[in-house]
């Protein structure tokens, strides 16, 4: 305002780029760029300190990190209805290419992000370096594992859910205590969810992970509420569907997703397929939005006839048909199923008697048997299931019949541990020996925080289980605790 009196202090506008930048959904010709304006990210109303009006945000895409060769630029309007988030859905880019991007509004410029497009259809892709992450409870530890993940310079990051948690401060305490607090109440309203995403995204290690590579993200339960199933909450609560719609809208606003995944009423189109040349097809699943309610009253470690009732489903019929059709027609070298909860059978009760986690595929045995049969019978090659949720690193072989160790191995499952959830963890656990003894198809199970790094090539996938020794203070180093190789044409896991 030119009429301001000299020396009369006006509040200076502050930097709106406090929650970083991101990209996602790479195709051979495009990618989504993301940011959100939030000069006061912890504002209780969820609007990040932004006023009611629209704001013009310029973006630039360059082929070099110093932006000497800007390839594209444009302007998007950030509006209050979507909490001043910005999604730029680019098309017409070159395949298999690295790009850099940034945003500007007024005199402020965002950090720079690196992204890339997928190789073209039929192109020889070389090596795809991918990192897989899940379960980042902000209060349970520092996001050091995200920092190390960024330093791997992956081509792609797969995030398998529990990106954020819904609890009020100190409602969910790690075994060794929490290191920091959530802002705001348990997330129920759209404003709550927006504020919580903003808080997480102020974390510099998470910002580094987003800026390092394009992401493919799916949710699990905590993006909304613990162990929800379609329209059914774990605990009765008023107006759960309004809460669900709010959580979904905030998820879309805060993730680098395409327009096709924008919320429609209480629904959001999350399951999708992403191709990486002829090397890999990603089938990204949504095992929350369409599932039948958990069997056995949802009790961990239980068993009941409902578990094996074939009319119950973890994917819903439509998604199952889409997946099975996609696998039947896939010509990719590797078919990678990115999804939420543990797929392989896991008897969690040590010794005699059996008990299962009814929230995982063990609670939906009919769905699992249909998918295992399809993986066995379809022409889809080399299926690998990628999973989060467990807060453990885990490697398992998917057997044709889990109770018959001599039956064929149909696929491999690789589970990435949590980024922080459950705190530091331990090198050994009292339960591990029993788990491995009762479940011979489980080859590795480890209770540290970290992420999975995979090098995917025509002839093999090499998976490294990366761990940090602690998250209760910053600065932990990273190391590989175990490595497995899956060879082209052989679903078995080889420890290397
Ligand atoms: Fe989790």
XYZ file of C-alpha atoms and ligand atoms in Angstrom:
497
model
C 0.000 0.000 0.000
C 1.694 3.193 -1.138
C -0.312 5.329 1.276
C 1.310 3.840 4.400
C 2.926 6.446 6.594
C 6.716 6.335 6.753
C 7.834 4.579 9.910
C 4.362 3.197 10.568
C 4.876 -0.556 11.029
C 2.669 -2.679 8.806
C 2.779 -6.446 9.304
C 5.222 -7.698 6.683
C 3.923 -10.548 4.581
C 5.899 -13.664 5.475
C 7.213 -16.501 3.353
C 4.269 -18.680 2.267
C 6.543 -21.589 1.231
C 6.852 -23.240 4.650
C 5.595 -26.717 3.740
C 7.914 -27.470 0.847
C 7.286 -28.740 -2.660
C 6.495 -32.156 -4.086
C 5.912 -34.018 -7.322
C 4.189 -37.246 -8.164
C 2.356 -39.524 -10.578
C 5.101 -39.681 -13.222
C 4.065 -40.961 -16.646
C 6.137 -41.103 -19.817
C 4.847 -37.658 -20.772
C 4.017 -35.866 -17.556
C 4.151 -35.396 -13.823
C 2.259 -33.461 -11.133
C 3.970 -30.575 -9.323
C 2.681 -29.545 -5.914
C 2.995 -26.880 -3.263
C 0.757 -25.177 -0.719
C 0.851 -21.609 0.565
C 0.972 -21.462 4.366
C 2.826 -18.505 5.950
C 1.503 -19.673 9.335
C 1.335 -23.454 8.840
C 0.014 -24.272 12.325
C -2.991 -21.915 12.100
C -5.841 -23.701 13.861
C -8.397 -23.130 11.107
C -6.216 -25.096 8.687
C -5.866 -22.213 6.241
C -2.171 -21.769 7.019
C -2.466 -18.071 7.725
C -3.786 -17.319 4.227
C -6.533 -14.770 3.647
C -9.802 -15.492 1.835
C -8.695 -14.342 -1.607
C -7.155 -16.252 -4.511
C -3.397 -15.970 -5.072
C -1.495 -16.318 -8.336
C 1.424 -18.760 -8.114
C 4.000 -18.965 -10.895
C 5.825 -22.231 -11.577
C 8.896 -23.104 -13.593
C 10.177 -26.424 -14.898
C 13.824 -26.568 -15.989
C 16.190 -29.211 -17.265
C 18.990 -27.963 -14.995
C 19.084 -27.307 -11.279
C 20.177 -23.688 -11.720
C 17.184 -22.911 -13.993
C 19.297 -21.589 -16.855
C 17.291 -23.700 -19.260
C 13.660 -23.274 -18.299
C 11.574 -25.709 -20.314
C 8.079 -24.635 -19.216
C 6.513 -21.963 -17.060
C 2.988 -21.011 -16.120
C 0.636 -19.701 -13.472
C -1.902 -21.430 -11.276
C -4.449 -19.800 -9.001
C -4.368 -21.025 -5.412
C -7.784 -20.741 -3.759
C -9.102 -21.010 -0.231
C -11.501 -23.834 -1.188
C -8.454 -26.107 -1.513
C -6.445 -24.485 1.315
C -4.278 -22.648 -1.234
C -2.753 -25.888 -2.461
C -1.381 -25.937 -6.009
C -1.428 -28.958 -8.327
C 0.181 -28.468 -11.747
C -0.605 -31.447 -13.965
C 1.984 -31.356 -16.748
C 1.718 -33.157 -20.078
C 3.886 -33.212 -23.203
C 7.218 -33.734 -21.440
C 9.991 -35.962 -22.722
C 10.059 -39.572 -21.454
C 12.739 -40.814 -19.066
C 13.946 -37.320 -18.277
C 15.041 -35.512 -15.121
C 13.555 -32.060 -14.400
C 13.742 -29.406 -11.692
C 10.864 -27.173 -10.572
C 10.065 -24.291 -8.262
C 7.244 -21.864 -7.477
C 7.059 -18.115 -6.930
C 4.500 -15.711 -5.538
C 5.158 -12.040 -4.869
C 8.771 -11.742 -3.829
C 8.939 -15.272 -2.428
C 10.424 -18.303 -4.118
C 9.956 -21.907 -3.058
C 12.697 -24.462 -2.570
C 13.678 -26.409 -5.711
C 12.381 -29.917 -6.281
C 13.769 -32.640 -8.541
C 11.477 -34.900 -10.496
C 11.448 -37.141 -13.539
C 9.203 -38.724 -16.096
C 8.887 -42.473 -16.616
C 10.567 -44.141 -19.595
C 8.379 -44.435 -22.693
C 6.352 -47.526 -23.520
C 8.682 -50.194 -24.828
C 11.791 -48.228 -23.893
C 14.634 -50.007 -22.179
C 14.543 -48.503 -18.714
C 17.936 -49.508 -17.308
C 17.829 -49.532 -13.515
C 14.904 -48.105 -11.578
C 16.035 -47.094 -8.095
C 13.048 -46.859 -5.811
C 12.580 -46.198 -2.112
C 9.526 -47.419 -0.208
C 8.300 -45.748 2.993
C 5.363 -45.920 5.377
C 4.174 -45.024 8.873
C 5.651 -41.724 10.009
C 4.159 -40.870 13.410
C 5.493 -37.341 13.999
C 5.487 -37.678 17.785
C 7.316 -41.024 17.823
C 10.590 -39.782 16.433
C 12.609 -37.631 14.107
C 12.192 -38.181 10.384
C 15.894 -39.037 9.901
C 14.976 -41.979 7.687
C 13.271 -39.585 5.244
C 16.522 -37.564 5.117
C 18.554 -40.655 4.234
C 15.938 -41.719 1.705
C 16.340 -38.344 -0.026
C 20.107 -38.803 -0.111
C 19.706 -42.064 -2.036
C 18.602 -39.920 -5.033
C 15.913 -42.437 -5.992
C 14.047 -42.251 -9.293
C 10.798 -42.832 -7.457
C 9.381 -42.937 -3.934
C 6.510 -45.238 -3.079
C 4.630 -44.211 0.073
C 2.319 -46.918 1.388
C 0.332 -44.982 3.954
C 0.194 -43.694 7.508
C 1.880 -40.578 6.172
C 0.295 -38.798 9.104
C -1.606 -39.833 12.237
C -4.894 -38.553 13.596
C -4.264 -38.525 17.359
C -4.259 -35.579 19.744
C -0.914 -34.956 21.428
C 0.181 -37.871 23.666
C -2.810 -40.081 22.730
C -0.495 -42.522 20.960
C 2.767 -42.918 22.852
C 5.790 -44.837 21.569
C 7.232 -47.499 23.930
C 10.065 -45.155 24.964
C 7.901 -42.005 24.983
C 7.238 -39.319 22.412
C 9.837 -36.797 21.271
C 7.442 -34.057 20.079
C 3.711 -33.278 20.059
C 0.982 -33.099 17.473
C -0.625 -29.665 17.100
C -4.383 -29.444 17.478
C -7.020 -31.957 18.570
C -7.628 -35.447 17.173
C -8.278 -34.734 13.494
C -11.992 -34.786 12.716
C -12.830 -31.644 10.747
C -11.358 -30.511 7.450
C -9.559 -27.728 9.338
C -8.018 -30.292 11.729
C -6.721 -32.440 8.884
C -5.333 -29.442 6.998
C -3.518 -28.202 10.088
C -2.032 -31.662 10.778
C -0.746 -32.103 7.218
C 0.824 -28.656 7.424
C 2.528 -29.523 10.701
C 4.040 -32.708 9.282
C 5.149 -30.899 6.159
C 7.110 -28.284 8.114
C 9.563 -31.101 8.899
C 12.757 -30.466 6.856
C 13.536 -34.184 6.467
C 10.085 -34.893 5.025
C 10.471 -31.867 2.733
C 13.800 -33.282 1.520
C 12.168 -36.637 0.726
C 9.465 -34.920 -1.335
C 11.943 -32.684 -3.139
C 14.198 -35.613 -4.076
C 11.928 -37.552 -6.426
C 8.363 -38.017 -7.650
C 6.117 -39.942 -5.271
C 3.399 -42.496 -5.718
C 1.326 -42.334 -2.543
C -1.541 -44.386 -1.221
C -3.156 -44.071 2.166
C -3.670 -46.607 4.916
C -5.934 -46.164 7.942
C -4.365 -43.261 9.845
C -4.908 -40.806 6.994
C -8.464 -40.976 8.359
C -8.801 -42.987 11.601
C -7.444 -46.232 13.071
C -8.630 -49.420 11.318
C -11.547 -47.896 9.407
C -13.290 -50.087 6.849
C -15.202 -48.366 4.037
C -18.027 -46.503 5.810
C -17.450 -48.202 9.178
C -15.218 -46.664 11.855
C -13.364 -48.837 14.365
C -15.286 -47.181 17.225
C -18.802 -45.748 16.844
C -18.651 -41.999 16.304
C -21.043 -39.299 15.106
C -20.941 -38.344 11.448
C -18.111 -40.632 10.365
C -18.890 -40.059 6.684
C -18.347 -36.316 7.048
C -15.039 -37.087 8.735
C -14.122 -39.457 5.922
C -14.897 -36.811 3.281
C -12.798 -34.245 5.169
C -9.841 -36.619 5.490
C -9.993 -37.517 1.800
C -10.176 -33.881 0.693
C -7.193 -32.948 2.864
C -5.270 -35.960 1.515
C -5.785 -34.780 -2.048
C -4.931 -31.181 -1.192
C -1.656 -32.241 0.412
C -0.408 -34.920 -1.975
C 0.911 -34.574 -5.541
C -2.082 -36.377 -7.026
C -3.866 -35.981 -10.339
C -7.253 -34.316 -10.779
C -8.810 -37.715 -11.358
C -8.132 -38.433 -7.691
C -10.016 -35.369 -6.439
C -12.782 -36.189 -3.965
C -16.307 -36.847 -5.215
C -18.662 -36.761 -2.272
C -17.255 -39.234 0.236
C -15.141 -41.058 -2.380
C -11.653 -40.629 -3.801
C -10.235 -42.618 -6.741
C -6.978 -43.892 -5.256
C -6.325 -47.236 -6.937
C -4.508 -46.833 -10.202
C -1.788 -48.230 -12.451
C 1.497 -46.517 -13.295
C 3.875 -47.923 -15.927
C 7.649 -47.548 -15.918
C 8.588 -48.355 -19.538
C 8.405 -52.094 -20.095
C 10.347 -52.714 -16.886
C 7.604 -52.371 -14.281
C 3.900 -51.825 -13.830
C 2.766 -50.509 -10.476
C -0.684 -51.536 -9.343
C -1.448 -49.149 -6.484
C -4.227 -50.585 -4.351
C -6.768 -49.159 -1.940
C -7.558 -51.813 0.667
C -9.481 -49.396 2.927
C -12.218 -47.628 0.995
C -14.149 -50.648 -0.255
C -13.363 -53.370 2.304
C -15.850 -55.418 4.299
C -15.675 -54.785 8.035
C -12.916 -56.674 9.879
C -13.955 -60.185 11.020
C -13.578 -61.645 14.521
C -14.656 -58.343 16.098
C -11.381 -56.885 14.815
C -9.454 -58.549 17.663
C -5.720 -58.939 16.952
C -4.549 -62.525 17.378
C -7.986 -64.096 16.943
C -9.542 -66.547 14.495
C -13.157 -67.058 13.383
C -15.126 -68.438 10.404
C -15.713 -64.946 9.002
C -12.043 -64.713 8.103
C -12.412 -67.259 5.325
C -15.910 -66.276 4.140
C -15.377 -65.813 0.379
C -18.153 -63.223 0.119
C -16.046 -60.767 2.150
C -13.559 -58.565 0.305
C -10.617 -56.292 1.135
C -10.640 -54.558 -2.274
C -14.306 -54.546 -3.257
C -15.457 -56.262 -6.450
C -14.750 -53.457 -8.897
C -11.167 -52.948 -7.825
C -10.582 -56.704 -7.785
C -11.797 -57.027 -11.398
C -9.634 -54.080 -12.422
C -6.590 -55.661 -10.767
C -7.101 -59.167 -12.118
C -7.789 -57.824 -15.643
C -4.682 -55.651 -15.410
C -2.510 -58.570 -14.348
C -3.884 -60.778 -17.136
C -2.987 -58.221 -19.794
C 0.291 -56.965 -18.314
C 3.418 -57.306 -20.408
C 5.742 -55.665 -17.862
C 8.837 -57.482 -16.664
C 7.882 -56.800 -13.014
C 4.365 -56.396 -11.660
C 4.621 -54.465 -8.412
C 1.580 -54.278 -6.159
C 1.890 -51.250 -3.862
C -0.570 -51.665 -1.022
C -1.219 -51.198 2.672
C -1.509 -54.248 4.917
C 0.393 -57.540 5.208
C -0.576 -59.961 2.440
C 1.116 -63.182 3.487
C -0.418 -65.457 6.117
C 0.996 -64.664 9.558
C 0.156 -66.719 12.631
C 0.858 -64.214 15.398
C 0.209 -66.624 18.270
C 3.455 -68.324 19.343
C 3.416 -72.116 19.656
C 0.199 -74.157 19.625
C -3.034 -72.545 18.437
C -3.338 -69.940 15.750
C -4.234 -66.281 15.728
C -4.242 -63.648 13.011
C -4.461 -59.918 12.372
C -8.032 -59.463 11.078
C -7.136 -56.018 9.702
C -4.599 -57.524 7.254
C -5.262 -59.866 4.283
C -5.492 -62.644 6.896
C -8.908 -61.175 7.684
C -9.904 -61.458 4.024
C -8.716 -64.905 2.992
C -11.174 -65.138 0.074
C -9.714 -61.992 -1.505
C -6.201 -63.343 -1.033
C -6.974 -66.725 -2.528
C -8.532 -65.110 -5.615
C -5.478 -62.894 -6.096
C -2.971 -65.713 -5.527
C -4.833 -67.834 -8.112
C -4.724 -64.943 -10.569
C -1.007 -64.389 -10.012
C -0.434 -68.097 -10.594
C -2.636 -68.408 -13.692
C -2.268 -65.069 -15.463
C 0.530 -64.230 -17.848
C 1.703 -61.525 -15.452
C 5.390 -62.098 -14.802
C 7.341 -61.566 -11.629
C 4.829 -60.289 -9.104
C 6.156 -58.559 -6.008
C 3.887 -57.217 -3.282
C 5.084 -54.074 -1.498
C 3.564 -53.357 1.884
C 3.609 -50.930 4.833
C 1.601 -50.864 8.093
C 3.600 -53.434 10.114
C 6.238 -51.122 11.584
C 8.681 -53.936 10.847
C 10.911 -54.778 7.941
C 9.757 -58.110 6.608
C 10.435 -60.375 3.631
C 8.093 -63.241 2.844
C 7.223 -65.738 0.148
C 3.615 -65.929 -0.963
C 2.805 -69.625 -1.128
C 0.121 -71.292 -3.208
C -1.069 -72.864 0.093
C 0.444 -71.272 3.168
C -0.149 -74.321 5.352
C 1.835 -76.472 2.927
C 5.463 -75.264 2.907
C 6.134 -77.562 -0.063
C 3.566 -75.774 -2.246
C 4.712 -73.423 -4.984
C 5.992 -69.922 -4.279
C 3.804 -67.563 -6.302
C 5.237 -64.147 -5.451
C 7.466 -62.299 -3.003
C 6.317 -59.757 -0.434
C 8.596 -56.996 0.827
C 7.426 -54.923 3.801
C 9.018 -51.585 4.590
C 9.274 -50.742 8.284
C 8.038 -47.447 9.706
C 9.842 -44.139 9.336
C 9.236 -43.480 13.064
C 6.123 -45.278 14.329
C 6.796 -47.187 17.596
C 10.023 -45.290 18.214
C 13.585 -46.627 18.235
C 12.645 -50.314 18.111
C 15.264 -52.974 18.811
C 17.810 -55.242 17.135
C 15.969 -58.334 18.343
C 12.486 -58.986 19.666
C 11.318 -61.795 21.939
C 8.546 -62.643 19.445
C 10.698 -62.893 16.311
C 11.921 -66.457 16.807
C 8.371 -67.695 17.366
C 7.079 -65.823 14.333
C 9.767 -67.305 12.117
C 9.239 -70.809 13.572
C 5.447 -70.741 13.078
C 5.607 -69.114 9.643
C 8.379 -70.758 7.582
C 7.533 -68.637 4.508
C 8.647 -65.520 6.419
C 12.331 -65.028 5.770
C 13.132 -61.813 7.597
C 11.481 -59.753 10.325
C 13.181 -56.804 11.984
C 12.130 -54.082 14.424
C 14.114 -50.989 13.481
C 12.895 -47.836 11.741
C 13.937 -47.076 8.152
C 12.842 -47.713 4.570
C 13.285 -50.134 1.724
C 15.581 -49.398 -1.214
C 15.125 -51.434 -4.371
C 17.189 -51.546 -7.555
C 14.947 -52.937 -10.286
C 16.535 -54.272 -13.463
C 15.503 -56.669 -16.231
C 17.308 -59.600 -14.655
C 16.648 -59.037 -10.940
C 15.365 -56.890 -8.112
C 17.800 -56.228 -5.316
C 16.080 -55.042 -2.127
C 18.015 -53.506 0.750
C 16.349 -53.150 4.138
C 17.755 -49.823 5.342
C 17.659 -49.065 9.072
C 18.514 -46.250 11.471
C 19.590 -47.218 15.023
C 17.422 -44.562 16.687
C 14.787 -41.908 15.970
C 14.476 -40.527 19.512
C 17.123 -37.947 18.691
C 18.193 -36.469 15.367
C 21.209 -37.436 13.295
C 21.205 -41.246 13.193
C 23.333 -42.888 10.491
C 21.779 -45.405 8.094
C 22.863 -48.918 7.205
C 21.595 -51.988 5.375
C 20.387 -54.699 7.782
C 19.583 -57.327 5.147
C 19.448 -57.671 1.360
C 17.405 -59.971 -0.825
C 17.496 -60.688 -4.535
C 14.537 -61.785 -6.642
C 15.587 -63.155 -10.015
C 13.617 -62.757 -13.207
C 11.354 -65.772 -13.621
C 11.759 -67.044 -10.044
C 9.554 -65.638 -7.272
C 11.749 -67.064 -4.494
C 13.752 -64.744 -2.231
C 17.531 -65.137 -2.102
C 19.311 -63.572 0.851
C 22.544 -61.976 -0.282
Fe 1.254 -47.249 10.980
